PDB file of C-alpha atoms in Angstrom:
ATOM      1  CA  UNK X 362     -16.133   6.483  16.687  1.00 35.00           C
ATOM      2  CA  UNK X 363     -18.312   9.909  17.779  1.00 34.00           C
ATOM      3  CA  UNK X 364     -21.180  11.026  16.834  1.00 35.00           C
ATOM      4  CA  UNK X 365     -21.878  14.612  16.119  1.00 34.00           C
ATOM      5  CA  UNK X 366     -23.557  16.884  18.479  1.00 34.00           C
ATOM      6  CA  UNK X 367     -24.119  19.963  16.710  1.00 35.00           C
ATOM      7  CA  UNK X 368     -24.805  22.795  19.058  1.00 33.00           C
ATOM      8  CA  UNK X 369     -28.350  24.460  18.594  1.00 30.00           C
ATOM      9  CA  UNK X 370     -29.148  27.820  16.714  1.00 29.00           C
ATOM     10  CA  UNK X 371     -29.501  29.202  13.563  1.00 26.00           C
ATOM     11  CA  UNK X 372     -26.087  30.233  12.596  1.00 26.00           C
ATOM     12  CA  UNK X 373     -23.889  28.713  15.349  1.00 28.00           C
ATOM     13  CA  UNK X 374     -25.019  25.064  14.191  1.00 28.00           C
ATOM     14  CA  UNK X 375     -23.669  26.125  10.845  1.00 30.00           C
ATOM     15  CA  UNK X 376     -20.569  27.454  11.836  1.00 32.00           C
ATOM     16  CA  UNK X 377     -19.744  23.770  13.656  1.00 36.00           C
ATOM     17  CA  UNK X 378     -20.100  22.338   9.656  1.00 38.00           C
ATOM     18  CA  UNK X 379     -17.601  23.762   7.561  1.00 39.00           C
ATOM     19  CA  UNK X 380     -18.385  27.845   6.197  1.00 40.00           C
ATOM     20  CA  UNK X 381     -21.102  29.583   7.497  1.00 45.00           C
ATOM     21  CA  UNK X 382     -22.389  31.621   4.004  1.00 44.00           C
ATOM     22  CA  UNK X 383     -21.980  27.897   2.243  1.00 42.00           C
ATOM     23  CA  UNK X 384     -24.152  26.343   4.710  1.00 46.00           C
ATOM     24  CA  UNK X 385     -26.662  29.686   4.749  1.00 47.00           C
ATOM     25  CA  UNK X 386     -26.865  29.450   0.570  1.00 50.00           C
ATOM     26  CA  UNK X 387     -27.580  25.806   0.491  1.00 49.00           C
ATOM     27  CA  UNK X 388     -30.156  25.783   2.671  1.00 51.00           C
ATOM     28  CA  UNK X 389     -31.628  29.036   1.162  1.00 52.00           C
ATOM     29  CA  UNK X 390     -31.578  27.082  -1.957  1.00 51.00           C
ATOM     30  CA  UNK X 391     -33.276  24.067  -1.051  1.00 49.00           C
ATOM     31  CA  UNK X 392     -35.741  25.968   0.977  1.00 51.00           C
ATOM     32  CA  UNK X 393     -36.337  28.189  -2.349  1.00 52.00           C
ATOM     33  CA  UNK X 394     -37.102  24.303  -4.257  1.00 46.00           C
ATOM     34  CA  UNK X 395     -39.544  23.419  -1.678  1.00 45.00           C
ATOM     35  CA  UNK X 396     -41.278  25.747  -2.172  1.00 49.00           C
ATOM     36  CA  UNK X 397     -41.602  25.762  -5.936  1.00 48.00           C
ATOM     37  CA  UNK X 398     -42.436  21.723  -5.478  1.00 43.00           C
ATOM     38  CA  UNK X 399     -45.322  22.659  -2.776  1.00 42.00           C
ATOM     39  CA  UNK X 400     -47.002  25.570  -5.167  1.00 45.00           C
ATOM     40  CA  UNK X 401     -47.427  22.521  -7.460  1.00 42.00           C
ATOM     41  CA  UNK X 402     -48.782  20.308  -4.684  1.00 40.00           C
ATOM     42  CA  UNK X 403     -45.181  18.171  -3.921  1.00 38.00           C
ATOM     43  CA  UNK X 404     -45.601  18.172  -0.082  1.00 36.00           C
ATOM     44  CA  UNK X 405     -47.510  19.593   2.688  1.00 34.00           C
ATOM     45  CA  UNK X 406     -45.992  22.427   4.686  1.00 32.00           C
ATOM     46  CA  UNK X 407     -46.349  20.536   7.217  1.00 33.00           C
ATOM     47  CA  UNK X 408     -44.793  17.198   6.350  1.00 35.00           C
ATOM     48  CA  UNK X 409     -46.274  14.427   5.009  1.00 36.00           C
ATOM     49  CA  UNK X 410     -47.571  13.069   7.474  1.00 37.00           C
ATOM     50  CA  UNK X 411     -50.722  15.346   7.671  1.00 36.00           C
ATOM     51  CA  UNK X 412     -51.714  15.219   4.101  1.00 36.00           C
ATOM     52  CA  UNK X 413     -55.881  14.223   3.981  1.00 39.00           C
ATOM     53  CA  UNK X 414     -57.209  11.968   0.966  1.00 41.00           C
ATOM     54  CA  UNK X 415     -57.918  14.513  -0.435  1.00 41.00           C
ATOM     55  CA  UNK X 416     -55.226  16.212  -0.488  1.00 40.00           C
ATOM     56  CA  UNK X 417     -52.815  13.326  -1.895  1.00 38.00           C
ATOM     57  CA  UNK X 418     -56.061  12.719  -4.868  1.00 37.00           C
ATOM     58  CA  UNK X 419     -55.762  16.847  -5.932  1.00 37.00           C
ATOM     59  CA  UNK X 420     -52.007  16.613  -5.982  1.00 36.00           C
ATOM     60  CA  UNK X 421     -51.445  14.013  -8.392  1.00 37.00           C
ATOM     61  CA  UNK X 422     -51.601  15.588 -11.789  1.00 37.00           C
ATOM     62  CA  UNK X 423     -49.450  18.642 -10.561  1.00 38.00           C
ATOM     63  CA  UNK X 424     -47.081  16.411  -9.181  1.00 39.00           C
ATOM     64  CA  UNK X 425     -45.447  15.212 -11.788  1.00 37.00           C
ATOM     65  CA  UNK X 426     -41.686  14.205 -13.412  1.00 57.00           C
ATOM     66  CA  UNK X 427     -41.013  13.110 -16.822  1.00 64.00           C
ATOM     67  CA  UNK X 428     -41.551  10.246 -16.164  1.00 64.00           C
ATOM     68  CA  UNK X 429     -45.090   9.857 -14.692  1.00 67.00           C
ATOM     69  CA  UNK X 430     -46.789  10.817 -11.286  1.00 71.00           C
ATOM     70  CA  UNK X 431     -44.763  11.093  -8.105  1.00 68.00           C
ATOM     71  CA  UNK X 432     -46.944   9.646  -4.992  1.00 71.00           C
ATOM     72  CA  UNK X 433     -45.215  10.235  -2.353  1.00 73.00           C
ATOM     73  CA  UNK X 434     -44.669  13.813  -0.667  1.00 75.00           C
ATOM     74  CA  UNK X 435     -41.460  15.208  -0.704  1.00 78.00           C
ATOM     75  CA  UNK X 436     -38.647  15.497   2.307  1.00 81.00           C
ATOM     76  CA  UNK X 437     -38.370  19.195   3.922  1.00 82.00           C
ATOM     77  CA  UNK X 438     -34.953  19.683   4.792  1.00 81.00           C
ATOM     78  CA  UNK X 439     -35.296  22.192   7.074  1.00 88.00           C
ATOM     79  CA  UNK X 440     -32.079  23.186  10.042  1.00 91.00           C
ATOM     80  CA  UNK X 441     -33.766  21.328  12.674  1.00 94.00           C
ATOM     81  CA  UNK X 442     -33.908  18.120  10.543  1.00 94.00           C
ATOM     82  CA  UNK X 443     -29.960  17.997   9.313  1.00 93.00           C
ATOM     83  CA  UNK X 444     -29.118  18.428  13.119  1.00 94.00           C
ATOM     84  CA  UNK X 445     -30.804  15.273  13.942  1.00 95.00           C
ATOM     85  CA  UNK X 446     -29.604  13.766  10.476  1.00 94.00           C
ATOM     86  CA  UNK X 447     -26.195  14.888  12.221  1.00 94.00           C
ATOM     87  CA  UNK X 448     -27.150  13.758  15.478  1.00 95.00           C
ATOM     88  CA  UNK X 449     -27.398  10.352  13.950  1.00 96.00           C
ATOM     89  CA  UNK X 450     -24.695   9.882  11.788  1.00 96.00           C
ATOM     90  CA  UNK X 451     -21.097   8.220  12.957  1.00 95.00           C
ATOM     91  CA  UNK X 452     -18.050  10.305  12.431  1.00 96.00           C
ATOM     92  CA  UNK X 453     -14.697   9.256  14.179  1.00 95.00           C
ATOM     93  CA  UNK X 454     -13.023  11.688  16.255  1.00 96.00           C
ATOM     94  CA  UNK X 455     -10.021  11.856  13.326  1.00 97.00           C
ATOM     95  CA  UNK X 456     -12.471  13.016  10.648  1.00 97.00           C
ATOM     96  CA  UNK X 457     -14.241  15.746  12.568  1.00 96.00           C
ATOM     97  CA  UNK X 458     -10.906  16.907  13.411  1.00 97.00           C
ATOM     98  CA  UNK X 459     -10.106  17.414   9.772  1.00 97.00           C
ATOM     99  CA  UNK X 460     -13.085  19.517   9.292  1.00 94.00           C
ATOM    100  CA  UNK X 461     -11.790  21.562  11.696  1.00 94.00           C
ATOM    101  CA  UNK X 462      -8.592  21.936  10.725  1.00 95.00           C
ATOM    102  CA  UNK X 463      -9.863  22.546   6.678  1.00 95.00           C
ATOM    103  CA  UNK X 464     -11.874  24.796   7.962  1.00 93.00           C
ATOM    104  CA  UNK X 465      -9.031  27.100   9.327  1.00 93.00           C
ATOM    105  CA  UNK X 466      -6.783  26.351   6.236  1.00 93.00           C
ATOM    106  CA  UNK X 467      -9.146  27.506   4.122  1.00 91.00           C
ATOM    107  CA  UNK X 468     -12.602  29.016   5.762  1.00 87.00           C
ATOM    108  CA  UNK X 469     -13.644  29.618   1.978  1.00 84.00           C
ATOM    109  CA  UNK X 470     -12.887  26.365   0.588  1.00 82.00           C
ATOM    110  CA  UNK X 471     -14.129  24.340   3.121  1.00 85.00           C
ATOM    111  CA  UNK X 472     -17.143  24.195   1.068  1.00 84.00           C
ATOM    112  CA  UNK X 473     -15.341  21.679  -1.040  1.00 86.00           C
ATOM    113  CA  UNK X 474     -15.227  19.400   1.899  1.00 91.00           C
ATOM    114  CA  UNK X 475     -18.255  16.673   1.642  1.00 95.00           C
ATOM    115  CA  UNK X 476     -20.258  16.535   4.557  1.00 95.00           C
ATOM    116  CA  UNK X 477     -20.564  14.495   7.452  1.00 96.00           C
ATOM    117  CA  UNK X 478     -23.324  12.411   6.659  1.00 96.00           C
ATOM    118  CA  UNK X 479     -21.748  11.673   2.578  1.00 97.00           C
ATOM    119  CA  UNK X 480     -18.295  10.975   4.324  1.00 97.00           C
ATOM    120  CA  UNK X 481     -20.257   7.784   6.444  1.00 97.00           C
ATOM    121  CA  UNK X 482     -22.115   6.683   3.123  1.00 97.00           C
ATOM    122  CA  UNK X 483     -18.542   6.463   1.059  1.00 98.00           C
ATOM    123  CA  UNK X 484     -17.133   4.650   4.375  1.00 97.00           C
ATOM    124  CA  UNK X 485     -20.418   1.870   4.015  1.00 97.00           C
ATOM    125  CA  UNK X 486     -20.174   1.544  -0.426  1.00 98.00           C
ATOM    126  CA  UNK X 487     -16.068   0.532   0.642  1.00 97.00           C
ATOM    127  CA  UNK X 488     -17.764  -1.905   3.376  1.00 96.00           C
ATOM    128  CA  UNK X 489     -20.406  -3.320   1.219  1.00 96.00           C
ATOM    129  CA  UNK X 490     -18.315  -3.988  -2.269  1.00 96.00           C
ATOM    130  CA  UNK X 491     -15.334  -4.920  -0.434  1.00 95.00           C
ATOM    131  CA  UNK X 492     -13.176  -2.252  -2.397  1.00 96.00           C
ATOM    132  CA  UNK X 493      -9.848  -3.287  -2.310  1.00 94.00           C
ATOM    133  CA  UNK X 494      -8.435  -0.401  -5.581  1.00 97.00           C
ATOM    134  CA  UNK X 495      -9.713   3.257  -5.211  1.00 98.00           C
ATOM    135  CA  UNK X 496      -9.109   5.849  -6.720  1.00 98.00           C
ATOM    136  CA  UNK X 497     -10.099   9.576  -6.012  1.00 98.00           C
ATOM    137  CA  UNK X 498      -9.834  13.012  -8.315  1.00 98.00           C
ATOM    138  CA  UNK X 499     -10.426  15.860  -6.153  1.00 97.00           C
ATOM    139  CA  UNK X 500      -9.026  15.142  -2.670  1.00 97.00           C
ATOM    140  CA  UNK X 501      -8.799  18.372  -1.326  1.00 96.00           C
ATOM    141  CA  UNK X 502      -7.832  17.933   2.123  1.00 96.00           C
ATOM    142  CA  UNK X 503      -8.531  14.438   2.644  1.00 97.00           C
ATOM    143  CA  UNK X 504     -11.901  14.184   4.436  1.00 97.00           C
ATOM    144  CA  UNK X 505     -13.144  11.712   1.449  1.00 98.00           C
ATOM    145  CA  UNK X 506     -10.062   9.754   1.016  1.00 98.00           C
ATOM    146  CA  UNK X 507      -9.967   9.206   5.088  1.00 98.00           C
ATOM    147  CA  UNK X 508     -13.227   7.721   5.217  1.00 98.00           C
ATOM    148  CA  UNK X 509     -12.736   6.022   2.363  1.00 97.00           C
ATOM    149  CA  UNK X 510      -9.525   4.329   3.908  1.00 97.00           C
ATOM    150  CA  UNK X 511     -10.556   3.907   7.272  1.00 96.00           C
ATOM    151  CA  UNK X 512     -12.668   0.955   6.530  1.00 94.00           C
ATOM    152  CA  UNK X 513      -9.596  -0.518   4.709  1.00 91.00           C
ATOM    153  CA  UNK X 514      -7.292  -0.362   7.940  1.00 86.00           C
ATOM    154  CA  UNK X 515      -9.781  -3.762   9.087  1.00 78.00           C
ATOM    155  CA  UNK X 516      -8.211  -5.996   6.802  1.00 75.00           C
ATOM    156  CA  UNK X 517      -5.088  -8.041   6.274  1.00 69.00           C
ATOM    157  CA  UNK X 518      -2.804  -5.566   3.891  1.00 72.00           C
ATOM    158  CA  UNK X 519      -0.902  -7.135   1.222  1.00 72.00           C
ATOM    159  CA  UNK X 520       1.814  -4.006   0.441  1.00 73.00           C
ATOM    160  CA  UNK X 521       0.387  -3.085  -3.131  1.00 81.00           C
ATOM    161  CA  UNK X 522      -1.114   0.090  -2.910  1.00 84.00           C
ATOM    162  CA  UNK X 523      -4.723   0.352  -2.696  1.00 92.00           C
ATOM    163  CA  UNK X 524      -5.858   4.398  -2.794  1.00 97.00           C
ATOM    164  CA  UNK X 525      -4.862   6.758  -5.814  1.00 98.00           C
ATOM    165  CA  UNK X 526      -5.401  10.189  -4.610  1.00 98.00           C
ATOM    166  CA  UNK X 527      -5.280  13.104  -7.712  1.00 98.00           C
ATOM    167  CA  UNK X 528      -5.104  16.269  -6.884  1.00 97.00           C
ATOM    168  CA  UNK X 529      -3.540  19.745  -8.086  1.00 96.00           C
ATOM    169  CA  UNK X 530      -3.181  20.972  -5.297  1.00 95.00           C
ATOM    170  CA  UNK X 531       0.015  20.118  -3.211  1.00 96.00           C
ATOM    171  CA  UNK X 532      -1.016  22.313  -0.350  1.00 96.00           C
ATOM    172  CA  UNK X 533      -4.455  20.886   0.229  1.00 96.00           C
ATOM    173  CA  UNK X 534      -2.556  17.418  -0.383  1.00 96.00           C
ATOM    174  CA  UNK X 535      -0.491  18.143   2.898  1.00 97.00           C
ATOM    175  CA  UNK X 536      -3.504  18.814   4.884  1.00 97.00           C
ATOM    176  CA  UNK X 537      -4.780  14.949   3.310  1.00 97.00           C
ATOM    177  CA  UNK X 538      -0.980  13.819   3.976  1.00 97.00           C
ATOM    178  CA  UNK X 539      -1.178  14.952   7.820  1.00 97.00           C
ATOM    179  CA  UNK X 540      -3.977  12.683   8.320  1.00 98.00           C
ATOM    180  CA  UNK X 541      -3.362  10.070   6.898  1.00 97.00           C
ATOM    181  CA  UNK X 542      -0.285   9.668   8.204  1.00 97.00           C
ATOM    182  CA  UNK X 543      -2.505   9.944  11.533  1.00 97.00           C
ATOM    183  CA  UNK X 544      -4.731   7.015  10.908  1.00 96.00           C
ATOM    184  CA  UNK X 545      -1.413   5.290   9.735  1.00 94.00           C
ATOM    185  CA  UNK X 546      -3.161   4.811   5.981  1.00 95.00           C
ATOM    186  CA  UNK X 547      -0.477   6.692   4.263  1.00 95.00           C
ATOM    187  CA  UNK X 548       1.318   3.917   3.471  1.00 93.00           C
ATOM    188  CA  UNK X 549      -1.612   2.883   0.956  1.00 94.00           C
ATOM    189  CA  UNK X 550      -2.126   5.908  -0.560  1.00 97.00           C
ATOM    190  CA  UNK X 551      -0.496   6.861  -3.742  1.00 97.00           C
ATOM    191  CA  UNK X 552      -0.336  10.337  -4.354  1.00 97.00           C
ATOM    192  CA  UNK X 553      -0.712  12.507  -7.934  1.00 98.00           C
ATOM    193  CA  UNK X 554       0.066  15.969  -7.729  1.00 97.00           C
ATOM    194  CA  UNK X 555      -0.814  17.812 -10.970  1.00 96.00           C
ATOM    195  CA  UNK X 556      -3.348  17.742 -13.492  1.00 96.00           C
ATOM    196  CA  UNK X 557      -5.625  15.166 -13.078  1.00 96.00           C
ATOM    197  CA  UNK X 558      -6.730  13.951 -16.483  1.00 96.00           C
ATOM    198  CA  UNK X 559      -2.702  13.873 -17.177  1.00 97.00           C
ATOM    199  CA  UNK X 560      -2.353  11.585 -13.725  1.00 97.00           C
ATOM    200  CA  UNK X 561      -5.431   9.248 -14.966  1.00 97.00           C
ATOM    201  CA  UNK X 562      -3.836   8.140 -18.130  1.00 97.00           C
ATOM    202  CA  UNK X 563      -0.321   7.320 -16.318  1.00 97.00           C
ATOM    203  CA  UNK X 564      -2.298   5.359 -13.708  1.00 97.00           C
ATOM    204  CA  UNK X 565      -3.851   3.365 -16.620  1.00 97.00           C
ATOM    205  CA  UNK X 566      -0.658   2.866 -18.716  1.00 97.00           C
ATOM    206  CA  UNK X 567       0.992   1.048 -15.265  1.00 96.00           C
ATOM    207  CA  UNK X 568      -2.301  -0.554 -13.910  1.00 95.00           C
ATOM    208  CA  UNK X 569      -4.187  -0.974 -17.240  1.00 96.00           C
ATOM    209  CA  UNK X 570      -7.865  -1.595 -17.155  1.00 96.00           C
ATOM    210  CA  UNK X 571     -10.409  -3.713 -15.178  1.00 97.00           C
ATOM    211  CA  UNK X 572      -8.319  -2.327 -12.223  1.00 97.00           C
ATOM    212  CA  UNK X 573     -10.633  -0.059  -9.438  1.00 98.00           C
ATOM    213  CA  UNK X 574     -13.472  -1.245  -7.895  1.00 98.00           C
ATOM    214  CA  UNK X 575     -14.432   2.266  -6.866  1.00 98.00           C
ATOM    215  CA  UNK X 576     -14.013   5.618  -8.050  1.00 98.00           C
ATOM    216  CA  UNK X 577     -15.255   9.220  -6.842  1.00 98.00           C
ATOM    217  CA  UNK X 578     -15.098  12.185  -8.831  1.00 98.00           C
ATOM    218  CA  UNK X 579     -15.047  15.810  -6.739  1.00 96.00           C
ATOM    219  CA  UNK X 580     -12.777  17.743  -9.461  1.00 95.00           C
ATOM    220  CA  UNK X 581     -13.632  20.648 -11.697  1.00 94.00           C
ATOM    221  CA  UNK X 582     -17.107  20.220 -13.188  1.00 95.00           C
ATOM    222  CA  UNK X 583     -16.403  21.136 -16.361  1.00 96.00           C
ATOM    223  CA  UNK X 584     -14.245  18.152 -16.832  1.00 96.00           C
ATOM    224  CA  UNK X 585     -16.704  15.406 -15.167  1.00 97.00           C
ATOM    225  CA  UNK X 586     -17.442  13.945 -18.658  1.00 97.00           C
ATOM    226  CA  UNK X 587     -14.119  13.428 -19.542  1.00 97.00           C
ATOM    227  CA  UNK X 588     -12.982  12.127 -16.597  1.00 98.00           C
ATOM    228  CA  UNK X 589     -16.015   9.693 -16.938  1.00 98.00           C
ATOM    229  CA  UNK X 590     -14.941   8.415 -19.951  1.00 98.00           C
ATOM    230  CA  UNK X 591     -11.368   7.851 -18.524  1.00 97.00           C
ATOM    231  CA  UNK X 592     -12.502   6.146 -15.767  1.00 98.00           C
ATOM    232  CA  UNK X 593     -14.864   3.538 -17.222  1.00 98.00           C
ATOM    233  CA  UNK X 594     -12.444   1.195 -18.711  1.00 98.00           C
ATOM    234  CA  UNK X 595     -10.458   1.269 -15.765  1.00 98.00           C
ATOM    235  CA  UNK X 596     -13.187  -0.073 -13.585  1.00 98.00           C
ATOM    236  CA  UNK X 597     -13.853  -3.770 -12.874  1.00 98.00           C
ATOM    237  CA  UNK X 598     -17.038  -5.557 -13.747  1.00 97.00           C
ATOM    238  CA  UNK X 599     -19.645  -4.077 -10.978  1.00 97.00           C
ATOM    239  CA  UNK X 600     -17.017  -1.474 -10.068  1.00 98.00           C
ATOM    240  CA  UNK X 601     -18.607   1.780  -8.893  1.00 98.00           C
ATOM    241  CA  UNK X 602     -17.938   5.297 -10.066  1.00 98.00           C
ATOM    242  CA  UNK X 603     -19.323   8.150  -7.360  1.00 98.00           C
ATOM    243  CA  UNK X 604     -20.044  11.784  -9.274  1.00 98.00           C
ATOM    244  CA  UNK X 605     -20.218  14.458  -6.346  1.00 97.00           C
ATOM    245  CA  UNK X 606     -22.451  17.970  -7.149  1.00 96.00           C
ATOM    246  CA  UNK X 607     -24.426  16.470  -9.329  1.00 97.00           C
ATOM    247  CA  UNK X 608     -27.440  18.826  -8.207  1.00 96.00           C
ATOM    248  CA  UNK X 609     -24.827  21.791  -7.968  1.00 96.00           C
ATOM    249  CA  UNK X 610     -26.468  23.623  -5.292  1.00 94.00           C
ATOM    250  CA  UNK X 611     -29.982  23.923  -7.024  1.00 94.00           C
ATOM    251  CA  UNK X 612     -28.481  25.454  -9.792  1.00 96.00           C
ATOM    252  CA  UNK X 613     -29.438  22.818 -12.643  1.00 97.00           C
ATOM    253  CA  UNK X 614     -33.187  24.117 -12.293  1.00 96.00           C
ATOM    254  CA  UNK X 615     -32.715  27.629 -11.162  1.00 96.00           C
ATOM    255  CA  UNK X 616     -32.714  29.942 -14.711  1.00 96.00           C
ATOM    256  CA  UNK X 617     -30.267  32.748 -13.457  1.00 96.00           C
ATOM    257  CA  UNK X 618     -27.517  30.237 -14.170  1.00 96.00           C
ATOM    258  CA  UNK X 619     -28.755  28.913 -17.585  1.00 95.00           C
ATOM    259  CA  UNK X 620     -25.610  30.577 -18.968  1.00 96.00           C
ATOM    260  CA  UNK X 621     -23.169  29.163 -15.996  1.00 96.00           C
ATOM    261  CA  UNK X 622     -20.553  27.057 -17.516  1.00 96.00           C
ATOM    262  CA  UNK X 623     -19.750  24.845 -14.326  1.00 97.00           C
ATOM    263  CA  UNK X 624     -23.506  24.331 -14.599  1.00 97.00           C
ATOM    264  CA  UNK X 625     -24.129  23.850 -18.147  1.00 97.00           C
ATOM    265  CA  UNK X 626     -21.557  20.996 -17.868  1.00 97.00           C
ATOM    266  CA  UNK X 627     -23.366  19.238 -14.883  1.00 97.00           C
ATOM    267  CA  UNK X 628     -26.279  18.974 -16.755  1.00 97.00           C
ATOM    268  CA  UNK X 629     -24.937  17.453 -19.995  1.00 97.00           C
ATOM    269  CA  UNK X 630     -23.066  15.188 -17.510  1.00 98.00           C
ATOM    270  CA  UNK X 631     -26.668  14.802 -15.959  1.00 97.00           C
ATOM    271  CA  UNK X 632     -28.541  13.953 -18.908  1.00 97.00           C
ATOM    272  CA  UNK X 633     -26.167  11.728 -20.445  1.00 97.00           C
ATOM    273  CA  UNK X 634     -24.991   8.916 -17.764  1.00 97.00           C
ATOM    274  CA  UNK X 635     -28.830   8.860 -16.834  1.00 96.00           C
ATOM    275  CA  UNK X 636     -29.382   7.108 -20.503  1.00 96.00           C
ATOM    276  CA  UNK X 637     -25.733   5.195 -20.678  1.00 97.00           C
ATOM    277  CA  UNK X 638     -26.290   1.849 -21.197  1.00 97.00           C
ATOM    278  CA  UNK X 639     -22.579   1.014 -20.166  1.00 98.00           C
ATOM    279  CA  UNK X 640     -23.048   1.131 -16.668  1.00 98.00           C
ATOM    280  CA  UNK X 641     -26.343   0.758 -13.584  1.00 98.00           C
ATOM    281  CA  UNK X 642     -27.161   4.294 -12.547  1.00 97.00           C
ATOM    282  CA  UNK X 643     -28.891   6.479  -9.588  1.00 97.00           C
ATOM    283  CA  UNK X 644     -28.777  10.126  -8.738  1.00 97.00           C
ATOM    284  CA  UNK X 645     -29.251  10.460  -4.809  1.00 95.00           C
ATOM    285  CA  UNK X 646     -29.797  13.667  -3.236  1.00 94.00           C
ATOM    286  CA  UNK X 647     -27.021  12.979  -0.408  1.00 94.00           C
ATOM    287  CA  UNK X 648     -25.007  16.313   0.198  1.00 93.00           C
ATOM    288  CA  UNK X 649     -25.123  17.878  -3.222  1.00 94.00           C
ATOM    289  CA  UNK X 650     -26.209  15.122  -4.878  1.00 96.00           C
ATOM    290  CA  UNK X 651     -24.410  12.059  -6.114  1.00 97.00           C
ATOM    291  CA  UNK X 652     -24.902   9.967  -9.011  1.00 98.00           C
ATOM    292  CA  UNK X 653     -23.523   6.303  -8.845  1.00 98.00           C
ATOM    293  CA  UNK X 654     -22.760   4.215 -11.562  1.00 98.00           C
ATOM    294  CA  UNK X 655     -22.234   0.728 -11.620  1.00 98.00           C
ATOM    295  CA  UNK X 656     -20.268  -0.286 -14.614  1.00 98.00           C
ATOM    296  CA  UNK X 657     -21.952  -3.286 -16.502  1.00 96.00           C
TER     297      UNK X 657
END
């Protein structure tokens, strides 16, 4: 594997990580968060480190969730931090070569493409549960699926198939296709062309339920509840369902999309799993956020 080595600057770092105005707007938007959370006393300005006693006692009753107090100062995720995030976070040669290459297929959509440092953390939840049945719904070009997969390539393979990509798009899918053929994965990858709830349900009626032990969700937004619902009898006992955009660019708390359907729909997908009782839950700031759910 290689690490990343992001070049230094303020738009030329960007421009090595998938679309440049992407990259410029999310960081605008978290810087814009910041600094609502340090008005009401979240963090220092400069880090938490330097916060007195008394700064940490007049910051606890404005720091606050729904939940109760928050204690601890809050992350600043500014350019020079993601390049050492980047700096320190594996990526084999094969995957940063797909960035690349989505980035020149499509320089817009490339912001569908997770990041480096989400692509490691789906490679170590396929290490850690042992997933042996995955299935994906919103593969784009492949950068997911591959690190998904590449942990897979350690193990004795039995012939079944093991990865279930769904996507609508057959041209993106070729992109996937020319990589994993690559890594020499394609031959446990399944592929779904077409409408993705329609795939789901013929997946189930051959495979039935209790099947995947992992599932991640980067499809249309609007459709993240129902796909949800699809997906949770399909997954074993302890099997793991990954939601991607979950904090939708900032847009959940920013007003001037209040009337945003894409974002309307995140948050009733927000505000329900957080109080399902079918399955373990955590939303984790990770790339655009992620909530994972552990089916009971």
């Amino acid at each position: 594997t290689t690490t990343t080595t992001p070049t230094t600057g303020r738009f030329s770092f960007f421009s090595n990580h998938g679309d440049d105005q992407w990259r410029y707007n999310r960081r605008q938007n978290h810087e814009k968060f910041t600094r609502r959370r340090l008005q009401r006393g979240g963090a220092s300005s400069s880090g938490g480190e330097s916060w007195s006693d008394d700064d940490k006692s007049s910051s606890t009753n404005s720091n606050s969730a729904s939940g109760g107090t928050i204690n601890s100062p809050l992350l600043r995720f500014d350019d020079a931090l993601y390049e050492y995030l980047l700096k320190n976070t594996r990526e084999p040669k094969l995957l940063k070569q797909l960035r690349e290459e989505t980035k020149a297929f499509s320089p817009v959509g490339a912001r569908m493409q997770i990041p480096p440092e989400q692509g490691n953390f789906l490679r170590l939840v396929v290490e850690m549960i042992n997933a042996e049945k995955i299935i994906e719904i919103g593969v784009f070009t492949g950068y997911s699926s591959l690190a998904m997969l590449l942990p897979m390539t350690e193990r004795s393979y039995d012939g079944d198939v093991r990865f279930h990509a769904c996507d609508i798009d057959d041209d993106a899918m070729a992109v996937a296709r020319k990589f994993w053929k690559a890594a020499k994965v394609e031959h446990m990858v399944r592929e779904h062309v077409g409408d993705a709830k329609v795939s789901v349900e013929h997946i189930k009626e051959e495979f039935g339920e209790n099947y995947f032990d992992l599932a991640f969700v980067d499809a249309d937004k609007r459709a993240y509840m129902g796909y949800y619902e699809q997906l949770l009898p399909m997954m074993k006992k302890g099997g793991l369902i990954i939601i991607d955009n979950v904090l939708w660019y900032g847009r959940p708390v920013n007003p001037d999309f209040d009337k945003d359907k894409k974002t309307i729909a995140i948050k009733e997908f927000n505000e329900f799993v957080v109080n399902d009782s079918r399955v373990s839950h955590s939303l984790v700031p990770i790339g655009d956020g992620i909530s994972i759910c552990r089916v009971q």
